XYZ file of C-alpha atoms in Angstrom:
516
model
C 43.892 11.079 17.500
C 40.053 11.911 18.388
C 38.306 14.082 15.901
C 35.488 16.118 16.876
C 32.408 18.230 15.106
C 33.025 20.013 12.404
C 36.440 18.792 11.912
C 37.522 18.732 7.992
C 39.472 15.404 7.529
C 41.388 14.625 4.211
C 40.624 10.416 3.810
C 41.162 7.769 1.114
C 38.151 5.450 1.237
C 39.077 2.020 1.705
C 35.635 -0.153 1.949
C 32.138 0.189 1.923
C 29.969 0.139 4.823
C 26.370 -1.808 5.034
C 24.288 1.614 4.143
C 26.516 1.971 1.237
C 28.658 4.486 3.242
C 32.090 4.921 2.218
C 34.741 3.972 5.320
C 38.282 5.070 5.297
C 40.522 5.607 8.394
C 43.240 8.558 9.089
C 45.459 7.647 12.265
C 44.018 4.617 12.943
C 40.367 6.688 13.611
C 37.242 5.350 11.006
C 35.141 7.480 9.346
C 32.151 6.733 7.277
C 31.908 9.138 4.819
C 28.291 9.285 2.955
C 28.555 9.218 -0.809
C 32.116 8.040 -1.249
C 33.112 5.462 -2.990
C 36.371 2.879 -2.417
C 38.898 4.629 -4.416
C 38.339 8.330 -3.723
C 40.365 10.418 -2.028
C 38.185 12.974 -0.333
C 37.825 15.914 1.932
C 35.079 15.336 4.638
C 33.222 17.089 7.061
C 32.875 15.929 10.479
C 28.823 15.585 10.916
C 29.050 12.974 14.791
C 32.349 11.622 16.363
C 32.863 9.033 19.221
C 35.515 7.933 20.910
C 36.932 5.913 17.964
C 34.960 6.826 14.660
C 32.970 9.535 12.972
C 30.233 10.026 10.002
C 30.956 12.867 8.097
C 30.038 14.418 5.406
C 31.688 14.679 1.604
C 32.704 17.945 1.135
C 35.146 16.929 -1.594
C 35.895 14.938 -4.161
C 40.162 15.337 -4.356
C 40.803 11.897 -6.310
C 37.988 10.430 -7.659
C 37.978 6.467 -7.744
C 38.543 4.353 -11.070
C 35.276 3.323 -10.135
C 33.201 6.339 -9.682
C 31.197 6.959 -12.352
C 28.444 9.893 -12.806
C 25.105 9.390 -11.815
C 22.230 10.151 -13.996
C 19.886 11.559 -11.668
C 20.105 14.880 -9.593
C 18.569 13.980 -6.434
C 20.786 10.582 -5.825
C 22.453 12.366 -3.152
C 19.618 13.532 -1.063
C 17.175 10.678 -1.889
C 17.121 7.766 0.435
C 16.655 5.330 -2.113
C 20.302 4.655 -4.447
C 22.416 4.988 -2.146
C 25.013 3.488 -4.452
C 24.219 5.204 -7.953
C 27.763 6.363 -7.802
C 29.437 2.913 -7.582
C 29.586 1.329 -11.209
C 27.549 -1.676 -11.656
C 30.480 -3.832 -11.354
C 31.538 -2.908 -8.267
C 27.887 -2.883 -6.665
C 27.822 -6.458 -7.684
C 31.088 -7.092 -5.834
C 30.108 -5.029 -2.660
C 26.575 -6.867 -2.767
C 28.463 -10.215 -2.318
C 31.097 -9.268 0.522
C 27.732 -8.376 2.278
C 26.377 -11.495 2.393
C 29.567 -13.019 2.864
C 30.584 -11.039 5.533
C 27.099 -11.541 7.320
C 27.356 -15.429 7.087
C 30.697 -15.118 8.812
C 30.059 -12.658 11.131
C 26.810 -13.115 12.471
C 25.799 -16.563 11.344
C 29.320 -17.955 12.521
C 30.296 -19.786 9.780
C 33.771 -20.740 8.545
C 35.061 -18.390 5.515
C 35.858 -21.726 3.556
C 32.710 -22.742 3.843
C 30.443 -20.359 2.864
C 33.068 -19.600 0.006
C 32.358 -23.139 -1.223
C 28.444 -22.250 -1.016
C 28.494 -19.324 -2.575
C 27.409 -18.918 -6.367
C 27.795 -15.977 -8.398
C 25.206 -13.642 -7.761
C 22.460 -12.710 -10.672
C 23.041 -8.693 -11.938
C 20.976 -6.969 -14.464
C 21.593 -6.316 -18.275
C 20.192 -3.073 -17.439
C 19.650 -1.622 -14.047
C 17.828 1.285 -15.305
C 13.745 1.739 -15.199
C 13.472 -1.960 -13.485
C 10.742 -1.332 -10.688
C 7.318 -2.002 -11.708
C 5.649 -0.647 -8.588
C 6.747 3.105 -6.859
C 4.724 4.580 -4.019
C 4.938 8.389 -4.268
C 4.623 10.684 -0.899
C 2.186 13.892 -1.350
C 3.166 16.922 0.499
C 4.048 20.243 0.574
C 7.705 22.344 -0.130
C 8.230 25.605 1.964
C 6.412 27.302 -0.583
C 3.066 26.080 -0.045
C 3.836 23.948 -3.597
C 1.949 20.581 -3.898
C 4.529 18.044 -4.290
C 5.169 13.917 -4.959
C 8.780 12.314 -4.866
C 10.505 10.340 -2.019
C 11.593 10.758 0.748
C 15.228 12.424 2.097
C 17.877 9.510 3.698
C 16.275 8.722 7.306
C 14.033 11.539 7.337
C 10.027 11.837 6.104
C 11.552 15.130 4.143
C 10.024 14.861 0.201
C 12.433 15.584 -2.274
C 10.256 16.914 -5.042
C 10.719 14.381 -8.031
C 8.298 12.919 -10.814
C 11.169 11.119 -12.542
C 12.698 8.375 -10.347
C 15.053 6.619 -12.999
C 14.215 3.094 -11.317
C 10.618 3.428 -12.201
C 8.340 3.014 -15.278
C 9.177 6.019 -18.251
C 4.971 6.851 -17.746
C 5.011 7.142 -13.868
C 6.233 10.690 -14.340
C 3.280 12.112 -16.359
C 1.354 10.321 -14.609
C 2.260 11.989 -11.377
C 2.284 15.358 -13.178
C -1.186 14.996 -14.213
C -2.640 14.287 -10.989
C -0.686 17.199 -8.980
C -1.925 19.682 -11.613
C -5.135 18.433 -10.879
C -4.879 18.930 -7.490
C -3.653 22.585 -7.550
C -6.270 23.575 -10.054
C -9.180 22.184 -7.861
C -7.734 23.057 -4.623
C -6.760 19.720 -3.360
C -5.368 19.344 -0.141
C -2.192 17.703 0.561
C -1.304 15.438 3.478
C 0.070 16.868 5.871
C 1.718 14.286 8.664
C 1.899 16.805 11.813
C -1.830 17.949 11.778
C -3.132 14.135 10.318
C -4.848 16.897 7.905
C -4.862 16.910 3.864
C -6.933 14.608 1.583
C -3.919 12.614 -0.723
C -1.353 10.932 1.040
C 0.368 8.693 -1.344
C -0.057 7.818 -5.004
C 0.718 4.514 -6.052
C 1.608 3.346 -9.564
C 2.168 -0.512 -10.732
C 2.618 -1.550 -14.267
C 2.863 -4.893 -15.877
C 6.672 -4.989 -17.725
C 4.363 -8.101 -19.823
C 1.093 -6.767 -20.506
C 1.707 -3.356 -20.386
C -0.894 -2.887 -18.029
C -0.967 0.474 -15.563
C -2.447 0.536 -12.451
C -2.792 4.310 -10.325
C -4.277 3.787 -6.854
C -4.921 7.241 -4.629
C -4.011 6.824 -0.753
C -6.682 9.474 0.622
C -7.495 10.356 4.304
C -11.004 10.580 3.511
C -13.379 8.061 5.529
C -16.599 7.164 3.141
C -19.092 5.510 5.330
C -21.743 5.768 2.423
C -19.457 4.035 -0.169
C -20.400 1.396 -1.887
C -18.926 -0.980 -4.565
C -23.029 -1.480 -6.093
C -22.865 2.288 -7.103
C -20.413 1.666 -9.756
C -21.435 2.062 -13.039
C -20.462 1.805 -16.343
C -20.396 5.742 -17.820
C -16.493 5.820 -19.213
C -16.472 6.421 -22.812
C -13.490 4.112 -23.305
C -15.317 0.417 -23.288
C -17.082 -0.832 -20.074
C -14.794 0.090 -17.628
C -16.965 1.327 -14.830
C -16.424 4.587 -13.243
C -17.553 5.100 -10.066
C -20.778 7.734 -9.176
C -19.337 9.047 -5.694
C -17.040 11.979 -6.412
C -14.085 10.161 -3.948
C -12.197 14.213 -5.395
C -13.557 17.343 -6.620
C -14.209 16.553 -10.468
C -12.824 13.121 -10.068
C -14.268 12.354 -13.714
C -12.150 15.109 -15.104
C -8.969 13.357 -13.420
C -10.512 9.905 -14.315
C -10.962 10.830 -18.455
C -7.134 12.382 -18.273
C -5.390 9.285 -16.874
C -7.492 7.048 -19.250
C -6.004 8.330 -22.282
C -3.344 6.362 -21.497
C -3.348 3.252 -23.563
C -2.465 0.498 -21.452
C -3.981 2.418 -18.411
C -6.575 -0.695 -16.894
C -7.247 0.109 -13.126
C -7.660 3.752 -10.665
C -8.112 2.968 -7.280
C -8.933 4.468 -4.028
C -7.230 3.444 -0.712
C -8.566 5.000 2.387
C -6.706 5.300 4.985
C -7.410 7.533 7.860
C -4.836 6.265 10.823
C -2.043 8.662 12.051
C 0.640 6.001 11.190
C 3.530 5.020 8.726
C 1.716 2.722 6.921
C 0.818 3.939 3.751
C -2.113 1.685 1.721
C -5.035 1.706 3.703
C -7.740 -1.831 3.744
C -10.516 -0.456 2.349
C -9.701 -0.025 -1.700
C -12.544 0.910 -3.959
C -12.221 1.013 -7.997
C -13.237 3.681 -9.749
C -12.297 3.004 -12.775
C -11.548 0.042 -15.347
C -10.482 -3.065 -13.318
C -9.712 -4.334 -9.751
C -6.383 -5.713 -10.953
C -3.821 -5.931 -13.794
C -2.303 -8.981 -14.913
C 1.419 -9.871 -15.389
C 3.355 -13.317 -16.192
C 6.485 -15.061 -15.276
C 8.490 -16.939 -17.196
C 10.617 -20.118 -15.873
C 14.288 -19.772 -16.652
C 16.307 -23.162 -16.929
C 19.545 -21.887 -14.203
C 21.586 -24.299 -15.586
C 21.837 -23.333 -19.302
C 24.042 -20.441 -19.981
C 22.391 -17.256 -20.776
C 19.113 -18.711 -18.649
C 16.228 -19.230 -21.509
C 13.246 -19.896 -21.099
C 11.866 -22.566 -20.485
C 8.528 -22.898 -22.019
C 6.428 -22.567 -18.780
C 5.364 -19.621 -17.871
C 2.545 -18.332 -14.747
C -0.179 -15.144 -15.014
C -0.914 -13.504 -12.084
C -3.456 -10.723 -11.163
C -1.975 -8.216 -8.715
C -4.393 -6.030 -6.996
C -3.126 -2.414 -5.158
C -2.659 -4.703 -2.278
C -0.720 -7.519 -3.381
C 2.554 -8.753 -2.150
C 4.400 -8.695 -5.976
C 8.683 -8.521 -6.491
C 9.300 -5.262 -8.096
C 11.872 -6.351 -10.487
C 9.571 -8.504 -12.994
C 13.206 -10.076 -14.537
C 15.166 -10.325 -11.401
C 12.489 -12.460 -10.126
C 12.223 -15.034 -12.866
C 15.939 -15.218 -12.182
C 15.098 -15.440 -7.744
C 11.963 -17.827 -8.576
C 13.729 -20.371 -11.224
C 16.480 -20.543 -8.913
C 14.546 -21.468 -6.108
C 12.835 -24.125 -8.163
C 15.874 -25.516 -9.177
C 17.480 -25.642 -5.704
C 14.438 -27.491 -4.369
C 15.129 -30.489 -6.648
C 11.536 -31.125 -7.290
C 10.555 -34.286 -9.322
C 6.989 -34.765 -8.991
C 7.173 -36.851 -6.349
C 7.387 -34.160 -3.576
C 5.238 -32.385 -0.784
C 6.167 -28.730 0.154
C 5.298 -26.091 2.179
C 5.641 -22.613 1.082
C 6.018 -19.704 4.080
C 5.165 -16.226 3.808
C 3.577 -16.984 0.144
C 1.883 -13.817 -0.929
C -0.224 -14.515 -3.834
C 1.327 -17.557 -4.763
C 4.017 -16.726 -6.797
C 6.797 -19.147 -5.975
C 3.700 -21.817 -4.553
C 2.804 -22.114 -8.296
C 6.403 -21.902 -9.390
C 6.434 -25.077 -7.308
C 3.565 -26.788 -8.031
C 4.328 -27.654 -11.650
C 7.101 -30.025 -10.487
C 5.652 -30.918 -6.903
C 2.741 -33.792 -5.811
C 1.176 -31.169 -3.423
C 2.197 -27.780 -2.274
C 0.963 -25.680 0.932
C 0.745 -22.144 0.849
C 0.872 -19.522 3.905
C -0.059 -16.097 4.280
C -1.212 -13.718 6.859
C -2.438 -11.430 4.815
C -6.537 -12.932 3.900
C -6.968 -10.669 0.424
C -3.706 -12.547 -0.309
C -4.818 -15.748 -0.176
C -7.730 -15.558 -1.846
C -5.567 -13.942 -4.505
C -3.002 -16.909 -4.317
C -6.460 -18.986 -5.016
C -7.528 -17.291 -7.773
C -3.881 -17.252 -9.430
C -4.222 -21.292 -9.053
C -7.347 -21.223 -10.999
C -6.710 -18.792 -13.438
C -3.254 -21.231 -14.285
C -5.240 -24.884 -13.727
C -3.183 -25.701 -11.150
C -4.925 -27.962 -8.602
C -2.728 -29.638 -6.444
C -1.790 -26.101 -4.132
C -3.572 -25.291 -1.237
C -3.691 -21.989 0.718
C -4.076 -21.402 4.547
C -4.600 -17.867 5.921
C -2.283 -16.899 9.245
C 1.315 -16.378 10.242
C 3.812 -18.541 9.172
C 5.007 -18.423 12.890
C 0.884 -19.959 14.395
C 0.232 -21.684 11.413
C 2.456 -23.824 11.228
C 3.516 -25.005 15.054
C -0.402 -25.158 15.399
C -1.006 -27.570 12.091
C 2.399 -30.134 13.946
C 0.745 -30.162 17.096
C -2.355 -31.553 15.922
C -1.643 -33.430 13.530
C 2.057 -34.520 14.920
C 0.571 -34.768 18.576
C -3.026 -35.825 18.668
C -3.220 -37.244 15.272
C -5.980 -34.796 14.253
C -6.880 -33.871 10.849
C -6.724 -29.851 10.056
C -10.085 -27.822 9.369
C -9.164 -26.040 5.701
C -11.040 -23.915 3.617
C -10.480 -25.663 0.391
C -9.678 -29.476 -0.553
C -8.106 -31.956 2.123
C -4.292 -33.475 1.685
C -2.394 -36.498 3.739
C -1.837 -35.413 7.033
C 1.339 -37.726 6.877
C 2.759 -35.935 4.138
C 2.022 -32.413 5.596
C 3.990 -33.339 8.863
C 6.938 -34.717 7.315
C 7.212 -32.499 4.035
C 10.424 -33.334 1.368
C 10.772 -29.218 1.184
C 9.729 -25.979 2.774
C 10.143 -22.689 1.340
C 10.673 -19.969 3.355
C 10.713 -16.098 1.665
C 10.365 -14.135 5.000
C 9.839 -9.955 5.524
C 13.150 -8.420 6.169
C 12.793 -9.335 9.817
C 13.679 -13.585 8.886
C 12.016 -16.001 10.430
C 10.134 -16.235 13.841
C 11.947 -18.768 16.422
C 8.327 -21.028 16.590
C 8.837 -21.516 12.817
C 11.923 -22.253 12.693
C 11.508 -24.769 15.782
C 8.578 -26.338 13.734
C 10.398 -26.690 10.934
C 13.054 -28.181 12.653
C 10.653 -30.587 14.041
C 8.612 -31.482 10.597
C 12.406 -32.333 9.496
C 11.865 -31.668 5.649
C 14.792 -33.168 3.035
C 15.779 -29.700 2.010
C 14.810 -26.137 3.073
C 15.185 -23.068 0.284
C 14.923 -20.127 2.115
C 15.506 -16.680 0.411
C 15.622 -13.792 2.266
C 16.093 -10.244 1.213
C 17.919 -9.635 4.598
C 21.175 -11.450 5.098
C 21.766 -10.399 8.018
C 18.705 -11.719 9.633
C 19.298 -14.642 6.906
C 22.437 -15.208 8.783
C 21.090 -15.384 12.189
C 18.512 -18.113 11.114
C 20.753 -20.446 9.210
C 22.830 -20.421 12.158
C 19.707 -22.177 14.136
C 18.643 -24.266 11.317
C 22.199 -25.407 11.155
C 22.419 -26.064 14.784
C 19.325 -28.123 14.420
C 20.622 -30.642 11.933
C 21.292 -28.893 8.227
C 24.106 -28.129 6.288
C 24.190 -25.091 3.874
C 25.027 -26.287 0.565
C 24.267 -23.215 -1.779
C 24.269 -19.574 -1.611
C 23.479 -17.557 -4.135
C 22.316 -13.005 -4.599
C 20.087 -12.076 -7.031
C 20.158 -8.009 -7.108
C 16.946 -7.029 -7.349
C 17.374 -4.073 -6.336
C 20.156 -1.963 -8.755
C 21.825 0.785 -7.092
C 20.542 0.650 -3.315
C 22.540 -1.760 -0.933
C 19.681 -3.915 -0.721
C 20.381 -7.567 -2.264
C 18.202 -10.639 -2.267
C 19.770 -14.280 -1.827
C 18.993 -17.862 -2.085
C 19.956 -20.331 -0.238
C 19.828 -24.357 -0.218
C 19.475 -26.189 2.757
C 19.828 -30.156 3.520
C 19.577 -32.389 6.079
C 23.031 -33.848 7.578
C 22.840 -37.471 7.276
C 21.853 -39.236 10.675
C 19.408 -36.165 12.115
C-alpha cells in the first residue's frame, strides 16, 4: 500500500536513520518519521511520499520508547543542531556505532567480521551537557521587526530565537543578551540575507574550558578601507588591553566597557565580511579590544590505562577567531591521545600530518616522533601552527602552506622523480625520509580525502596511516582505496564529540600488508 500527502499513519519505530530520523515501516512501506525514537509507537503525518517510502511528520507520541527521555531544551525540535536530544545517551552511543559500522560495510565494502574485529568501543562523555567551547550565533530579524541571535531551523537559514544553547558555555548567553540590547538601543542594523543589507551578521564566542579565557568576535558587513591595526591604543581602564580609536559600531566603547566586566573576558574582535555568501567569518579581523588570541591546553591521556589519566604532557595553544580548534576541549584529548597511540611512535619516526590546522595533533606527534611535517591550506594557520611550536619548544615540526591534495603529489614528484630538494619557509629535513615517511596523519574536512592524496600517499608507502575523519561515510569510501592499494584496517575506533547531534568522529589505524 502507497501512502500519499497528508496521510496520518499509526507506526512503531524500528531504527534510526543517518539524520537521526526515526524509520519504521507499516505494510511493508518505510517512513522516516522526524523526532522519533526506536521504541515509540507514534502517529505521523505524511509531509513527501514516493513510490515506496515517506517522511512524515510526528504528530504523536502513542507509546513512548524505554528509551525516550525528556529533553532539556525547548527549541530541540525546531533547531537543526540535536537532532538526537531525545535519544538517551546510551542509546546515541549505540546508534553512533551502527553508523560507522554500517558505512564500512556498505559503502567501503568490507566484510561485517572484519570491521567487527576492528572496531573498539567508542569514547562518550561523562557529561554531554555545556561541552562546545566555540558557537557561532546568526543575527537577524523575527516577523516582528525584533533583533534576534540563535541558530538556525533544520535545513533552512530560519533563526530560532535562542541565547541559551545547552551545548555551549553557561556565559555565551549574557553575552549575547548584552550585545542585542546594545544593538536595539543604538539602532543597530541587523543582517539581513535577501537585501545583503544590515551591519552584524554573526557573533562568535570561544572560550578556553582551561584558562577560562573568552573570546567575542563581531561578523559585520561593514568594509573599512581607512582601518588600521597602528590606531590602536591603549585607553581601557581594565590593564593595557588596547581598545581600538575607530568606532567599528555606534558607541562601540560603551559595548566594549560592558563585555569587559567579564572576568576572564581577554579578546573582542571584528570580522568583516562583505560577500553575499554562506560563509560566515570574513579575512580581514581587527582587535579592538584586549588580545588577538586566547590560550587553551591539552592534556595527553595514556588510552591504555583504564579511566585514561593523564599523562604528564600536556600542549598550549593560542587560537585566534580564525583558527581551525575541536570544539569539545575533552573529547579531543580523548581523539588526539588516541591517535598518538595508534601511530606507534618511538622516537625513531618521520610523519606527515594532512589537513593540520594549527598544529594540534603535529605537536601531539612530535613529542614521540624524529621529525614531523605539517600541512595546511589555510596561511594564518600555519603561521599559527609555528607559533604553537615555539611557544611549546618543540623544534623538530615543520609547516608547509597549501592543500593537502598539491602539496603533497608536488613535494613526491620532485623529490621522488627528479631528486630535487623542496624550497621551505623554515628549516630543511632529509628528503629521503620525507618520501618514504613511517606515518601520515590524515584529519580531513567532512568531504575525506582528495584522490591525488590518497594516490601520493599510496605511492610514499608509509608503515602505518591514522586517519580520523569526522565523516564515515566519506571515511568509508577512502579506506576502501587505501585498502585496494596495499593496507589492511586494523583499528576502528568513535570518539563522540559531538553529544546529541548524529555527528560522530572516528579513528582509524592503518598498516601496510606485508609484501606491498
Amino acid at each position: 500500500m502507497a501512502y500519499k500527502k497528508n496521510d496520518h499513519v499509526t507506526v512503531t519505530i524500528e531504527d534510526i536513520g543517518s539524520e537521526g530520523e526515526g524509520i519504521g515501516r507499516v505494510d511493508g512501506f518505510t517512513l522516516f518519521v522526524k523526532d522519533a525514537v526506536v521504541g515509540d509507537t507514534v502517529e505521523a503525518k505524511i509531509v513527501k511520499s514516493k513510490k515506496s517510502y515517506a517522511y512524515a511528520r510526528l504528530e504523536k507520541i502513542l507509546e513512548a520508547s524505554p528509551f525516550r527521555v525528556e529533553p532539556p531544551c525547548p527549541f530541540h525540535r525546531q533547531c537543526g543542531g540535536c537532532q538526537l536530544q531525545a535519544l538517551s545517551y546510551e542509546k546515541q552511543l549505540e546508534f553512533k556505532e551502527r553508523k560507522i559500522r554500517n558505512n564500512l560495510i556498505r559503502i567501503g565494502g568490507f566484510e561485517e567480521t572484519y570491521v567487527d574485529q576492528c572496531m573498539e568501543p567508542i569514547l562518550g562523555m561523562e557529561k554531554p551537557w555545556r561541552y562546545r567551547n566555540k558557537a557561532q550565533y546568526p543575527v537577524g530579524k523575527d516577523r516582528e521587526g525584533n533583533i534576534i541571535t540563535g541558530f538556525y531551523a533544520g535545513r533552512t537559514h530560519n533563526i530560532i530565537a535562542n541565547t541559551n544553547c545547552l551545548l555551549g558555555a553557561e556565559e555565551n548567553q549574557e553575552i549575547l543578551e548584552i550585545i542585542l540590547e546594545h544593538m536595539c538601543k543604538n539602532k543597530i542594523s541587523a543582517y539581513d540575507e535577501a537585501t545583503g543589507e544590515g551591519l552584524v551578521r554573526h557573533i562568535l564566542i570561544r572560550k578556553s574550558f582551561t584558562s577560562g579565557e573568552i573570546m567575542v568576535c563581531l561578523v559585520l558587513n561593514n568594509k573599512m578601507t581607512n582601518m588600521s591595526h597602528e590606531k590602536m591604543e591603549s585607553v581601557s581602564d581594565k590593564g593595557e588591553k588596547p581598545l581600538c580609536t575607530y568606532e567599528f559600531i555606534p558607541e562601540q566603547g560603551e559595548l566594549l566597557w560592558r563585555l569587559g566586566q567579564f572576568d576572564n573576558m581577554t579578546s573582542v574582535s571584528v570580522s568583516v565580511n562583505t560577500d553575499r555568501t554562506n560563509v560566515i567569518m570574513g579575512k580581514e579581523i581587527y582587535t579592538i579590544w584586549g588580545s588577538p588570541t586566547i590560550s587553551d591546553v591539552i592534556h595527553m591521556r595514556d588510552m591504555t590505562k583504564e579511566g585514561f589519566p593523564f599523562t604528564g604532557r600536556e600542549l598550549t595553544f593560542h587560537i585566534s577567531p580564525l583558527s581551525f580548534y575541536q570544539v569539545n576541549p575533552v573529547q579531543t584529548e580523548m581523539l588526539y591521545s588516541t591517535a598518538l597511540e595508534y601511530a606507534e611512535l618511538t622516537g625513531q619516526e618521520t610523519v606527515w600530518d594532512l589537513y593540520c590546522g594549527i598544529g594540534t595533533i603535529s605537536l601531539f606527534l612530535a613529542g614521540s616522533a624524529k621529525k614531523v611535517y605539517g600541512v595546511e591550506v589555510v596561511p594564518q594557520a600555519i603561521e599559527d601552527a609555528r607559533e604553537n611550536a615555539r611557544r611549546n619548544g618543540i623544534t623538530n615540526a615543520e609547516f608547509f602552506v597549501g592543500k593537502a591534495e598539491e602539496v603533497l603529489p608536488e613535494f613526491y614528484n620532485r623529490v621522488g622523480q627528479l631528486g630535487e630538494g623542496v624550497d621551505r619557509s623554515s628549516g630543511s629535513g632529509d628528503n629521503a625520509d620525507m618520501l618514504h615517511p613511517d606515518v601520515i596523519v590524515v584529519d580531513p574536512p567532512r568531504k575525506g580525502c582528495d584522490e591525488a592524496c590518497l594516490s601520493t600517499m599510496l605511492k610514499m608507502k608509509p608503515k602505518r596511516i591514522v586517519y580520523v575523519s569526522c565523516d564515515s561515510a566519506t571515511l568509508a569510501r577512502d579506506l576502501r582505496v587505501l585498502c585496494d592499494g596495499g593496507y589492511e584496517v586494523k583499528k576502528i575506533r568513535g570518539c563522540d564529540m559531538f553529544g546529541h547531534s548524529c555527528h560522530c568522529e572516528v579513528i582509524n589505524l592503518l598498516q601496510r600488508a606485508e609484501g606491498k
